[in-house]
């Protein structure tokens, strides 16, 4: 469907019919276009999103139904994580589960929701996200007047006290909103308000966007809160309401541990449904069976339950039901790994098979993470690569082999997983056990695996930002690793030294790869360049750019090994934490195999200080 913003979006179901009309008639981009039309001089007349733009709300930052302020991130589509498919779109909620089963009243039935969202007799009072979102927007005894009322007060104060007319310098005057009269905003005498400046117009537009989707707190409550919050702040106001993605509730904010699991997930990489890992298949209309395991909730559930993965609609991302057994997380928070070792259970998770064929386990829920964060290739695939039969003076020649992205588990297990190419005769570090004070029985600290670092990393149980999946640099780390900054690479001793060692070695390896390809060992002059953002990453350095048609196909076996290890090091950006020694070893050996001399003091473990004569 084409939205007023120009975005082409789909929910891959008959609900697309509903979106034809319930998308509004304007977008946040139209507001910006009007402002840009006279370089922000103004004044302007009001722009109205129109009525019941539910689809624009559901699709959030992708549809750009609201005015989205530069420099801010906005929640994309709401896939209704943990909800079954028939409760996650227009037709499912408004027809199949309509009140009293009367599909063509299009009134969703709240009784269908209380099985999970108990304690409520209306959508506004349903436990969990619905009531939280509603209270934040519209107010409650606990929250106060709410964001929408705060924005209205800020609009009125700004209009009278800050906004001035460009021609006269006089105040823009009082402003009043009336939801039942077009064009909704009026001056002190009851006439249409037409004194909006470049700050007031976006705020008034977002206020109307919140008003005209009265169920916005259900459709995508976080997105509505974000646009209202940002309008309030842009007018010079402030609020005590905690909004996901803002202030202390940013992804790595100081108070994000107090957000709900759903709110944390929305901000995580697993919830980034507007990004390439989940939007790649939009043109195809389905996530392929070969990719659905890690790019859809349904695909991972199939993998975990020993079922052949099938193609999936690109609607959900990796949400709650990917890892959890039940959609009703209020009643059952058990993960799929919890029954992995029972009869008929999920044997694919205990142990986990890696691309090399290795069967490995963390003996805990971290096996769920390893199901995907293992890569799709191993060092063994490099030696079994088949000749691409492209003859440019390199015979045999090979196409690039890609480990894939964020293969953290392969790095963690090192030589046991064989994620990198391991040269014959060399010794490689195995699993990183994170010895020493990474574990503590007295404090419950267990910073040795995925769960310990990425889900339980705060010493304060109330502040464990479990579902952001971001490890936290805190007193658990700085007790031993004094910090010189605010990043993990700034942690002194091993983290810092590994980071800079790998950074140095990968730069040396890239130079060695380029030298080798330019007839420094390849046998022909076939220069290569690397682009981390363009598939398949390696291209002919001939001025034709990083396009698929210009992909590099002149790898000999030596160059392929080195290019593969270069990619392994770059595609696990936290490899220096996961297993820095292993990464240094495979990169060092690649440099040597290309006939170059790595320079690092001290060298990686089990490597000579002077590898060259």
Coordinates of C-alpha atoms in Angstrom, one line a residue:
X1 CA 0.0 0.0 0.0
X2 CA 1.1 3.5 -0.8
X3 CA 1.0 5.8 2.3
X4 CA 0.8 9.6 2.2
X5 CA 4.5 9.7 3.1
X6 CA 5.3 7.8 -0.1
X7 CA 6.2 4.7 1.9
X8 CA 5.1 1.4 0.3
X9 CA 4.1 -1.0 3.1
X10 CA 2.3 -4.2 3.6
X11 CA 1.1 -6.4 6.5
X12 CA 0.8 -9.3 4.0
X13 CA -2.9 -10.1 4.7
X14 CA -6.4 -9.0 3.9
X15 CA -5.8 -6.2 6.4
X16 CA -4.2 -4.3 3.6
X17 CA -7.7 -3.6 2.4
X18 CA -8.3 -1.7 5.7
X19 CA -5.1 0.2 5.3
X20 CA -6.4 1.7 2.0
X21 CA -8.5 4.2 4.0
X22 CA -7.2 4.0 7.5
X23 CA -3.9 5.6 6.8
X24 CA -4.7 9.3 7.0
X25 CA -4.4 11.9 4.2
X26 CA -1.2 13.6 5.3
X27 CA 2.1 12.6 6.8
X28 CA 4.8 14.1 8.9
X29 CA 6.7 14.8 5.7
X30 CA 3.9 17.0 4.4
X31 CA 4.4 19.2 7.5
X32 CA 8.1 19.5 6.8
X33 CA 7.5 20.2 3.1
X34 CA 5.2 23.1 4.1
X35 CA 7.8 24.5 6.4
X36 CA 10.6 24.1 3.9
X37 CA 8.5 25.8 1.3
X38 CA 9.3 29.2 2.7
X39 CA 12.5 28.3 4.6
X40 CA 10.6 28.2 7.9
X41 CA 9.5 31.8 7.9
X42 CA 5.7 31.2 8.3
X43 CA 3.1 31.7 9.5
X44 CA 1.3 28.5 8.4
X45 CA -2.2 27.1 8.3
X46 CA -2.9 23.8 10.0
X47 CA -2.3 20.4 8.3
X48 CA -4.7 17.7 9.3
X49 CA -3.8 14.0 9.3
X50 CA -7.5 13.1 8.9
X51 CA -9.6 10.6 10.9
X52 CA -8.9 7.1 12.3
X53 CA -5.4 6.7 10.7
X54 CA -5.0 3.4 12.5
X55 CA -2.7 1.9 9.9
X56 CA -0.3 4.8 10.0
X57 CA -0.1 4.3 13.8
X58 CA 0.4 0.6 13.6
X59 CA 3.2 1.0 11.1
X60 CA 4.8 3.8 13.1
X61 CA 8.1 5.1 12.0
X62 CA 7.8 3.3 8.7
X63 CA 4.6 5.1 7.6
X64 CA 5.8 8.4 9.1
X65 CA 2.2 9.3 10.0
X66 CA 3.4 11.5 12.7
X67 CA 5.9 14.3 12.5
X68 CA 9.2 12.7 13.3
X69 CA 11.9 15.0 14.6
X70 CA 15.4 14.9 13.1
X71 CA 17.9 12.9 15.1
X72 CA 15.3 10.8 16.9
X73 CA 14.5 7.1 16.4
X74 CA 10.9 6.1 16.2
X75 CA 9.3 2.7 16.8
X76 CA 8.5 1.0 13.5
X77 CA 5.5 -1.3 13.0
X78 CA 3.9 -3.0 15.9
X79 CA 3.8 -6.7 15.2
X80 CA 2.0 -7.3 18.5
X81 CA 4.7 -9.5 19.9
X82 CA 3.5 -12.6 21.8
X83 CA 0.1 -12.3 20.1
X84 CA -1.1 -15.2 17.9
X85 CA -1.4 -14.1 14.2
X86 CA -5.2 -13.8 14.5
X87 CA -4.8 -11.2 17.2
X88 CA -2.1 -9.2 15.4
X89 CA -3.8 -7.4 12.5
X90 CA -6.9 -5.5 11.5
X91 CA -8.9 -8.5 10.3
X92 CA -7.9 -10.6 13.3
X93 CA -8.9 -8.1 16.0
X94 CA -11.8 -6.3 14.3
X95 CA -13.5 -9.2 12.5
X96 CA -12.4 -12.7 13.5
X97 CA -12.4 -11.7 17.2
X98 CA -15.1 -9.0 17.0
X99 CA -17.4 -8.4 19.9
X100 CA -20.0 -11.1 20.3
X101 CA -18.6 -12.7 17.1
X102 CA -20.3 -10.1 15.0
X103 CA -17.5 -9.6 12.4
X104 CA -19.1 -6.8 10.5
X105 CA -19.5 -4.5 13.4
X106 CA -15.7 -4.3 13.3
X107 CA -15.7 -3.8 17.0
X108 CA -13.0 -5.8 18.7
X109 CA -14.1 -7.8 21.7
X110 CA -12.2 -7.1 24.9
X111 CA -13.3 -10.4 26.3
X112 CA -10.9 -12.1 23.9
X113 CA -8.0 -10.3 25.5
X114 CA -8.5 -10.8 29.2
X115 CA -7.1 -14.3 29.1
X116 CA -3.6 -12.7 29.0
X117 CA -4.3 -9.1 29.9
X118 CA -6.3 -9.8 33.0
X119 CA -7.8 -7.3 35.5
X120 CA -9.4 -5.2 32.8
X121 CA -13.0 -4.7 31.6
X122 CA -12.1 -2.3 28.8
X123 CA -9.2 -1.9 26.4
X124 CA -8.0 1.1 28.4
X125 CA -7.7 -1.0 31.6
X126 CA -6.2 -4.2 30.2
X127 CA -3.1 -5.2 32.2
X128 CA 0.3 -4.7 30.7
X129 CA 1.0 -2.5 27.6
X130 CA -2.6 -1.4 26.9
X131 CA -3.2 0.3 30.3
X132 CA 0.4 1.5 30.5
X133 CA 0.2 3.2 27.1
X134 CA -3.2 4.6 27.8
X135 CA -2.3 6.1 31.1
X136 CA 0.9 7.6 29.8
X137 CA -0.9 9.3 27.0
X138 CA -4.2 10.3 28.6
X139 CA -3.4 10.4 32.3
X140 CA -4.2 8.5 35.5
X141 CA -4.0 8.9 39.2
X142 CA -0.5 7.5 39.1
X143 CA 0.8 9.2 36.0
X144 CA -0.9 12.5 36.3
X145 CA -2.5 14.4 33.4
X146 CA -0.6 12.4 30.7
X147 CA 1.5 13.4 27.7
X148 CA -1.4 14.6 25.5
X149 CA -2.6 17.1 28.1
X150 CA 0.9 18.2 28.8
X151 CA 1.4 18.8 25.1
X152 CA -1.8 20.9 24.8
X153 CA -0.7 23.1 27.7
X154 CA 2.7 23.5 26.1
X155 CA 1.1 24.4 22.7
X156 CA -1.0 27.1 24.4
X157 CA 1.9 28.5 26.4
X158 CA 4.2 28.6 23.3
X159 CA 1.6 30.3 21.1
X160 CA 1.1 33.2 23.6
X161 CA 4.5 33.5 25.1
X162 CA 7.1 32.4 22.5
X163 CA 5.6 32.4 19.0
X164 CA 5.8 35.8 17.2
X165 CA 4.5 36.9 13.8
X166 CA 7.3 37.5 11.3
X167 CA 5.9 40.7 9.9
X168 CA 5.0 42.5 13.1
X169 CA 6.9 40.8 15.9
X170 CA 3.7 40.5 17.9
X171 CA 2.6 37.4 19.8
X172 CA 0.9 34.7 17.7
X173 CA -1.8 35.0 20.4
X174 CA -4.0 32.4 22.2
X175 CA -4.8 29.1 20.6
X176 CA -7.7 26.7 21.4
X177 CA -8.4 23.1 20.2
X178 CA -11.9 21.8 19.4
X179 CA -12.1 18.2 18.3
X180 CA -15.5 18.7 16.8
X181 CA -15.0 21.7 14.6
X182 CA -12.9 22.0 11.5
X183 CA -10.1 23.0 11.3
X184 CA -9.7 22.2 15.0
X185 CA -7.4 25.0 16.1
X186 CA -8.9 28.4 16.8
X187 CA -7.7 31.8 18.0
X188 CA -9.1 33.7 21.0
X189 CA -12.0 35.0 19.0
X190 CA -13.1 31.6 17.7
X191 CA -11.7 32.1 14.2
X192 CA -9.4 29.6 12.4
X193 CA -5.9 29.8 13.9
X194 CA -3.4 30.5 11.1
X195 CA -0.4 31.7 13.0
X196 CA 1.5 28.5 13.3
X197 CA 5.3 28.9 13.1
X198 CA 7.8 26.2 12.2
X199 CA 7.9 24.9 15.8
X200 CA 4.2 25.1 16.6
X201 CA 2.9 23.4 13.4
X202 CA 4.6 20.0 14.0
X203 CA 3.4 20.0 17.6
X204 CA -0.2 20.8 16.7
X205 CA -0.1 18.2 13.9
X206 CA 1.2 15.5 16.3
X207 CA -1.5 16.5 18.9
X208 CA -4.1 15.9 16.2
X209 CA -2.5 12.6 15.2
X210 CA -2.9 11.4 18.8
X211 CA -6.5 12.6 19.1
X212 CA -7.7 11.2 15.8
X213 CA -6.6 7.6 16.5
X214 CA -8.4 7.1 19.8
X215 CA -7.1 3.5 19.9
X216 CA -3.5 4.5 19.2
X217 CA -2.5 3.3 22.6
X218 CA -3.3 -0.2 21.3
X219 CA -2.2 0.2 17.7
X220 CA 1.3 1.4 18.6
X221 CA 1.3 3.1 21.9
X222 CA 5.1 3.6 21.9
X223 CA 5.1 5.5 18.6
X224 CA 2.3 7.8 19.7
X225 CA 4.1 8.5 23.0
X226 CA 7.3 9.3 21.1
X227 CA 5.8 11.8 18.7
X228 CA 3.8 13.5 21.5
X229 CA 6.9 13.5 23.8
X230 CA 9.1 15.0 21.2
X231 CA 6.6 17.7 20.3
X232 CA 6.4 18.6 24.0
X233 CA 10.2 18.8 24.4
X234 CA 10.6 20.8 21.1
X235 CA 8.2 23.4 22.5
X236 CA 10.4 23.8 25.6
X237 CA 8.3 21.5 27.9
X238 CA 9.2 18.5 29.9
X239 CA 7.4 15.5 31.4
X240 CA 7.9 12.9 34.2
X241 CA 6.3 10.2 32.0
X242 CA 8.8 7.5 31.0
X243 CA 8.7 7.0 27.3
X244 CA 10.5 4.1 25.6
X245 CA 13.5 5.4 23.6
X246 CA 13.6 8.7 25.3
X247 CA 15.8 10.1 28.2
X248 CA 16.6 7.5 30.8
X249 CA 14.6 5.0 28.9
X250 CA 16.7 5.1 25.8
X251 CA 18.1 1.7 24.7
X252 CA 21.2 2.1 26.9
X253 CA 19.6 4.6 29.3
X254 CA 20.3 4.6 33.0
X255 CA 16.7 3.5 34.0
X256 CA 15.8 1.2 31.0
X257 CA 15.8 -1.8 33.4
X258 CA 12.5 -0.4 34.8
X259 CA 10.8 -0.6 31.4
X260 CA 8.7 -3.6 30.7
X261 CA 10.1 -6.5 28.8
X262 CA 8.0 -5.6 25.8
X263 CA 9.2 -2.0 25.9
X264 CA 12.8 -3.1 26.1
X265 CA 12.3 -5.5 23.2
X266 CA 10.9 -2.7 21.1
X267 CA 14.1 -0.8 21.3
X268 CA 16.4 -3.9 20.7
X269 CA 17.8 -5.2 17.5
X270 CA 15.3 -8.0 17.6
X271 CA 12.5 -5.4 17.5
X272 CA 14.0 -3.2 14.8
X273 CA 11.4 -4.3 12.2
X274 CA 12.2 -1.4 9.8
X275 CA 15.8 -2.6 9.4
X276 CA 17.3 -4.8 6.7
X277 CA 17.3 -8.1 8.7
X278 CA 13.5 -8.0 8.6
X279 CA 12.6 -5.9 5.6
X280 CA 15.0 -7.7 3.2
X281 CA 12.2 -10.0 1.9
X282 CA 9.4 -7.4 1.4
X283 CA 9.6 -7.6 -2.4
X284 CA 9.4 -11.4 -2.2
X285 CA 6.5 -11.4 0.2
X286 CA 8.0 -14.1 2.3
X287 CA 11.1 -14.9 4.3
X288 CA 12.7 -17.8 2.5
X289 CA 12.8 -21.2 4.3
X290 CA 16.6 -21.0 4.4
X291 CA 16.5 -17.7 6.3
X292 CA 13.3 -18.0 8.4
X293 CA 15.1 -19.7 11.2
X294 CA 16.8 -16.5 12.3
X295 CA 14.7 -13.8 10.6
X296 CA 11.2 -14.7 11.8
X297 CA 9.6 -15.9 15.0
X298 CA 7.8 -18.8 13.3
X299 CA 10.9 -20.0 11.6
X300 CA 12.9 -20.2 14.9
X301 CA 10.0 -22.0 16.6
X302 CA 10.1 -24.6 13.9
X303 CA 13.9 -25.0 14.2
X304 CA 13.7 -25.3 18.0
X305 CA 11.0 -27.9 17.8
X306 CA 12.9 -30.1 15.4
X307 CA 10.7 -29.2 12.4
X308 CA 12.0 -28.3 9.0
X309 CA 11.9 -24.5 8.6
X310 CA 9.4 -23.1 6.1
X311 CA 8.9 -19.7 4.5
X312 CA 7.3 -17.1 6.8
X313 CA 5.5 -13.8 6.2
X314 CA 7.9 -10.9 6.9
X315 CA 5.6 -9.5 9.6
X316 CA 6.9 -10.4 13.1
X317 CA 10.7 -10.3 13.3
X318 CA 12.2 -12.1 16.3
X319 CA 9.6 -11.6 18.9
X320 CA 8.5 -13.3 22.1
X321 CA 7.2 -16.5 20.7
X322 CA 10.5 -17.1 19.0
X323 CA 12.1 -17.9 22.3
X324 CA 9.1 -18.5 24.6
X325 CA 6.9 -21.5 24.6
X326 CA 3.6 -19.7 25.2
X327 CA 2.1 -16.5 23.8
X328 CA 0.7 -15.9 27.3
X329 CA 3.8 -14.6 29.0
X330 CA 1.8 -13.4 32.0
X331 CA 1.0 -17.0 32.9
X332 CA 4.1 -18.8 31.5
X333 CA 7.5 -17.3 30.9
X334 CA 9.2 -20.6 30.2
X335 CA 11.6 -20.6 27.2
X336 CA 11.8 -23.3 24.5
X337 CA 15.1 -24.4 26.0
X338 CA 13.4 -25.2 29.3
X339 CA 12.1 -28.4 27.8
X340 CA 15.0 -29.0 25.4
X341 CA 16.1 -32.2 27.1
X342 CA 12.7 -33.8 27.7
X343 CA 11.3 -36.6 25.7
X344 CA 10.0 -35.2 22.5
X345 CA 11.5 -31.9 23.4
X346 CA 13.6 -29.5 21.4
X347 CA 16.7 -31.5 20.7
X348 CA 18.0 -28.8 18.3
X349 CA 18.7 -26.7 21.3
X350 CA 20.6 -29.2 23.5
X351 CA 23.2 -29.4 22.1
X352 CA 23.3 -26.9 19.2
X353 CA 24.8 -27.9 15.9
X354 CA 27.2 -25.4 14.3
X355 CA 28.0 -25.0 10.6
X356 CA 31.2 -27.0 11.1
X357 CA 29.2 -29.9 12.4
X358 CA 30.4 -29.3 16.0
X359 CA 27.7 -30.0 18.7
X360 CA 28.1 -27.5 21.5
X361 CA 26.2 -26.3 24.5
X362 CA 26.2 -23.6 27.2
X363 CA 23.9 -25.8 29.3
X364 CA 21.5 -23.0 29.7
X365 CA 19.0 -20.7 27.9
X366 CA 22.0 -19.2 26.0
X367 CA 21.6 -22.2 23.6
X368 CA 18.6 -20.2 22.2
X369 CA 21.0 -17.4 21.2
X370 CA 23.5 -19.9 19.7
X371 CA 20.9 -21.2 17.4
X372 CA 21.3 -18.1 15.3
X373 CA 24.4 -16.3 16.4
X374 CA 26.7 -19.0 15.0
X375 CA 27.1 -17.9 11.4
X376 CA 26.1 -19.8 8.4
X377 CA 29.6 -21.0 7.3
X378 CA 32.7 -22.3 9.0
X379 CA 36.3 -22.5 8.2
X380 CA 35.8 -26.0 6.9
X381 CA 33.7 -24.6 4.0
X382 CA 36.6 -22.7 2.7
X383 CA 38.6 -25.8 2.1
X384 CA 35.6 -27.5 0.4
X385 CA 34.7 -24.5 -1.8
X386 CA 34.2 -25.4 -5.5
X387 CA 35.9 -23.8 -8.4
X388 CA 33.7 -21.1 -10.0
X389 CA 35.3 -21.8 -13.4
X390 CA 35.9 -18.1 -14.0
X391 CA 39.2 -17.9 -15.8
X392 CA 41.0 -14.6 -15.4
X393 CA 44.4 -16.1 -15.0
X394 CA 43.5 -17.6 -11.6
X395 CA 42.8 -21.4 -11.9
X396 CA 41.1 -22.6 -9.9
X397 CA 39.3 -19.5 -8.8
X398 CA 36.6 -19.2 -6.1
X399 CA 33.7 -17.0 -5.1
X400 CA 33.7 -15.5 -1.6
X401 CA 32.3 -17.5 1.3
X402 CA 30.6 -15.4 4.0
X403 CA 30.3 -16.4 7.6
X404 CA 27.2 -14.2 8.0
X405 CA 26.5 -11.6 10.7
X406 CA 27.1 -11.4 14.5
X407 CA 28.5 -15.0 14.8
X408 CA 29.2 -14.4 18.5
X409 CA 28.8 -18.0 19.5
X410 CA 31.3 -19.2 16.9
X411 CA 33.8 -16.7 18.3
X412 CA 33.1 -17.6 21.9
X413 CA 33.8 -21.3 21.3
X414 CA 36.8 -20.6 19.1
X415 CA 38.5 -23.7 17.8
X416 CA 35.7 -25.9 19.0
X417 CA 33.2 -24.3 16.6
X418 CA 35.8 -23.7 13.9
X419 CA 34.1 -20.5 12.8
X420 CA 37.2 -19.0 11.5
X421 CA 39.6 -20.6 9.0
X422 CA 42.2 -22.5 11.1
X423 CA 45.5 -23.1 9.4
X424 CA 47.0 -26.6 9.5
X425 CA 49.7 -27.0 12.1
X426 CA 48.6 -24.1 14.2
X427 CA 47.1 -24.1 17.7
X428 CA 43.9 -22.1 18.3
X429 CA 42.2 -21.1 21.5
X430 CA 38.9 -23.0 22.3
X431 CA 36.0 -21.7 24.3
X432 CA 36.5 -18.5 26.2
X433 CA 35.6 -19.5 29.8
X434 CA 35.9 -16.0 31.2
X435 CA 37.9 -17.2 34.2
X436 CA 38.4 -15.4 37.5
X437 CA 35.9 -12.9 39.0
X438 CA 33.5 -13.1 36.1
X439 CA 31.6 -15.5 38.4
X440 CA 30.8 -14.9 42.0
X441 CA 28.6 -17.1 44.2
X442 CA 28.2 -14.3 46.8
X443 CA 26.8 -11.8 44.4
X444 CA 25.2 -14.1 41.8
X445 CA 27.4 -12.7 39.1
X446 CA 27.8 -14.9 36.1
X447 CA 29.4 -12.9 33.3
X448 CA 30.5 -15.9 31.2
X449 CA 27.9 -16.5 28.5
X450 CA 25.0 -14.9 26.5
X451 CA 22.5 -14.9 29.4
X452 CA 24.9 -13.6 32.0
X453 CA 26.2 -10.7 30.0
X454 CA 23.3 -9.8 27.7
X455 CA 20.3 -10.4 29.9
X456 CA 21.3 -10.3 33.6
X457 CA 24.3 -8.0 33.5
X458 CA 23.3 -5.6 36.3
X459 CA 24.0 -6.3 39.9
X460 CA 20.7 -4.8 40.8
X461 CA 17.9 -7.3 39.9
X462 CA 15.4 -4.4 39.4
X463 CA 17.7 -2.9 36.8
X464 CA 18.4 -5.9 34.6
X465 CA 17.6 -4.7 31.1
X466 CA 17.0 -8.3 30.0
X467 CA 15.2 -7.7 26.8
X468 CA 17.3 -4.9 25.3
X469 CA 20.0 -7.7 25.0
X470 CA 22.6 -5.1 25.6
X471 CA 25.4 -5.9 28.1
X472 CA 25.9 -3.1 30.6
X473 CA 29.2 -1.7 31.6
X474 CA 28.8 -1.4 35.3
X475 CA 30.4 -2.1 38.6
X476 CA 30.5 -5.8 37.7
X477 CA 33.1 -4.9 35.0
X478 CA 34.9 -1.9 36.5
X479 CA 35.6 -3.8 39.7
X480 CA 38.5 -5.4 37.8
X481 CA 38.6 -3.5 34.5
X482 CA 39.1 0.2 35.3
X483 CA 37.4 2.2 32.5
X484 CA 38.8 5.0 30.5
X485 CA 35.6 5.8 28.8
X486 CA 32.0 4.7 28.3
X487 CA 32.5 1.8 25.9
X488 CA 33.5 -1.8 26.5
X489 CA 36.7 -1.2 24.4
X490 CA 37.7 1.3 27.1
X491 CA 37.8 -1.3 29.8
X492 CA 41.4 -1.7 30.8
X493 CA 43.5 -4.9 30.5
X494 CA 42.1 -7.6 28.3
X495 CA 39.1 -5.9 26.6
X496 CA 41.1 -2.8 25.6
X497 CA 44.2 -4.6 24.6
X498 CA 42.2 -7.1 22.5
X499 CA 40.2 -4.4 20.8
X500 CA 43.3 -2.4 19.6
X501 CA 45.2 -5.6 18.7
X502 CA 42.4 -6.8 16.5
X503 CA 41.9 -3.3 15.0
X504 CA 45.6 -3.2 14.1
X505 CA 45.8 -6.7 12.7
X506 CA 42.7 -6.4 10.6
X507 CA 44.1 -3.2 9.0
X508 CA 47.3 -5.1 8.3
X509 CA 45.4 -8.0 6.9
X510 CA 43.4 -5.8 4.5
X511 CA 46.6 -4.3 3.2
X512 CA 48.1 -7.7 2.8
X513 CA 45.0 -8.9 0.9
X514 CA 45.1 -5.9 -1.5
X515 CA 48.9 -6.4 -2.0
X516 CA 48.5 -10.1 -2.7
X517 CA 45.6 -9.5 -5.2
X518 CA 47.6 -6.9 -7.1
X519 CA 50.0 -9.6 -8.2
X520 CA 51.8 -9.8 -4.9
X521 CA 51.2 -13.6 -5.0
X522 CA 48.0 -14.1 -6.9
X523 CA 49.8 -14.6 -10.1
X524 CA 47.7 -12.0 -11.9
X525 CA 47.1 -8.3 -11.3
X526 CA 43.5 -8.4 -10.0
X527 CA 43.1 -5.7 -7.3
X528 CA 40.3 -6.2 -4.8
X529 CA 38.5 -3.8 -2.4
X530 CA 36.1 -4.4 0.5
X531 CA 32.8 -2.8 1.3
X532 CA 31.2 -3.8 4.6
X533 CA 27.7 -2.5 3.5
X534 CA 27.4 -4.1 0.0
X535 CA 26.9 -7.8 -0.7
X536 CA 29.1 -9.9 -1.3
X537 CA 31.6 -7.5 0.3
X538 CA 34.6 -8.0 -2.0
X539 CA 34.7 -6.3 -5.4
X540 CA 37.1 -5.7 -8.2
X541 CA 39.0 -2.4 -7.6
X542 CA 38.4 -1.1 -11.1
X543 CA 36.4 2.0 -10.6
X544 CA 33.1 0.2 -11.2
X545 CA 32.1 0.3 -7.6
X546 CA 30.6 -2.1 -5.1
X547 CA 27.9 -3.7 -7.3
X548 CA 27.0 -7.3 -7.5
X549 CA 28.0 -7.4 -11.2
X550 CA 31.4 -6.2 -10.1
X551 CA 31.8 -8.8 -7.3
X552 CA 35.3 -10.3 -7.0
X553 CA 35.6 -13.8 -8.4
X554 CA 39.3 -14.2 -8.6
X555 CA 40.1 -15.6 -5.2
X556 CA 42.6 -18.4 -5.1
X557 CA 42.6 -20.7 -2.1
X558 CA 45.1 -18.6 -0.2
X559 CA 43.3 -15.3 -0.8
X560 CA 39.9 -16.9 0.0
X561 CA 41.1 -18.0 3.4
X562 CA 42.4 -14.6 4.3
X563 CA 39.3 -12.8 3.0
X564 CA 37.1 -15.2 4.9
X565 CA 39.0 -14.6 8.2
X566 CA 38.9 -10.8 7.6
X567 CA 35.1 -11.0 7.4
X568 CA 34.9 -13.2 10.5
X569 CA 36.7 -10.6 12.5
X570 CA 34.7 -7.7 11.2
X571 CA 31.2 -9.3 11.4
X572 CA 31.5 -10.0 15.2
X573 CA 32.3 -6.4 16.3
X574 CA 32.4 -7.6 19.9
X575 CA 34.8 -10.4 19.1
X576 CA 37.4 -8.8 21.2
X577 CA 35.2 -9.5 24.2
X578 CA 33.8 -12.9 23.1
X579 CA 37.2 -14.4 22.3
X580 CA 39.8 -11.9 21.4
X581 CA 42.7 -14.3 21.4
X582 CA 41.0 -16.5 18.8
X583 CA 40.3 -13.6 16.5
X584 CA 43.9 -12.4 16.8
X585 CA 45.2 -15.8 16.0
X586 CA 43.1 -16.3 12.8
X587 CA 43.9 -12.9 11.5
X588 CA 47.6 -13.2 12.3
X589 CA 47.9 -16.5 10.5
X590 CA 46.1 -15.1 7.5
X591 CA 48.7 -12.3 7.2
X592 CA 51.5 -14.8 7.4
X593 CA 49.9 -17.1 4.8
X594 CA 49.7 -14.2 2.4
X595 CA 53.5 -13.7 2.7
X596 CA 53.3 -10.5 4.8
X597 CA 54.7 -9.8 8.3
X598 CA 52.2 -9.1 11.0
X599 CA 53.3 -6.5 13.6
X600 CA 51.9 -6.8 17.1
X601 CA 53.6 -6.7 20.4
X602 CA 53.0 -8.9 22.1
X603 CA 51.9 -11.4 19.4
X604 CA 48.8 -13.6 19.9
X605 CA 49.1 -16.6 22.1
X606 CA 51.3 -19.4 20.7
X607 CA 52.6 -17.2 17.9
X608 CA 56.3 -16.2 17.5
X609 CA 57.2 -12.6 18.1
X610 CA 59.1 -12.4 14.7
X611 CA 57.1 -14.5 12.2
X612 CA 59.2 -13.3 9.2
X613 CA 62.9 -14.0 8.5

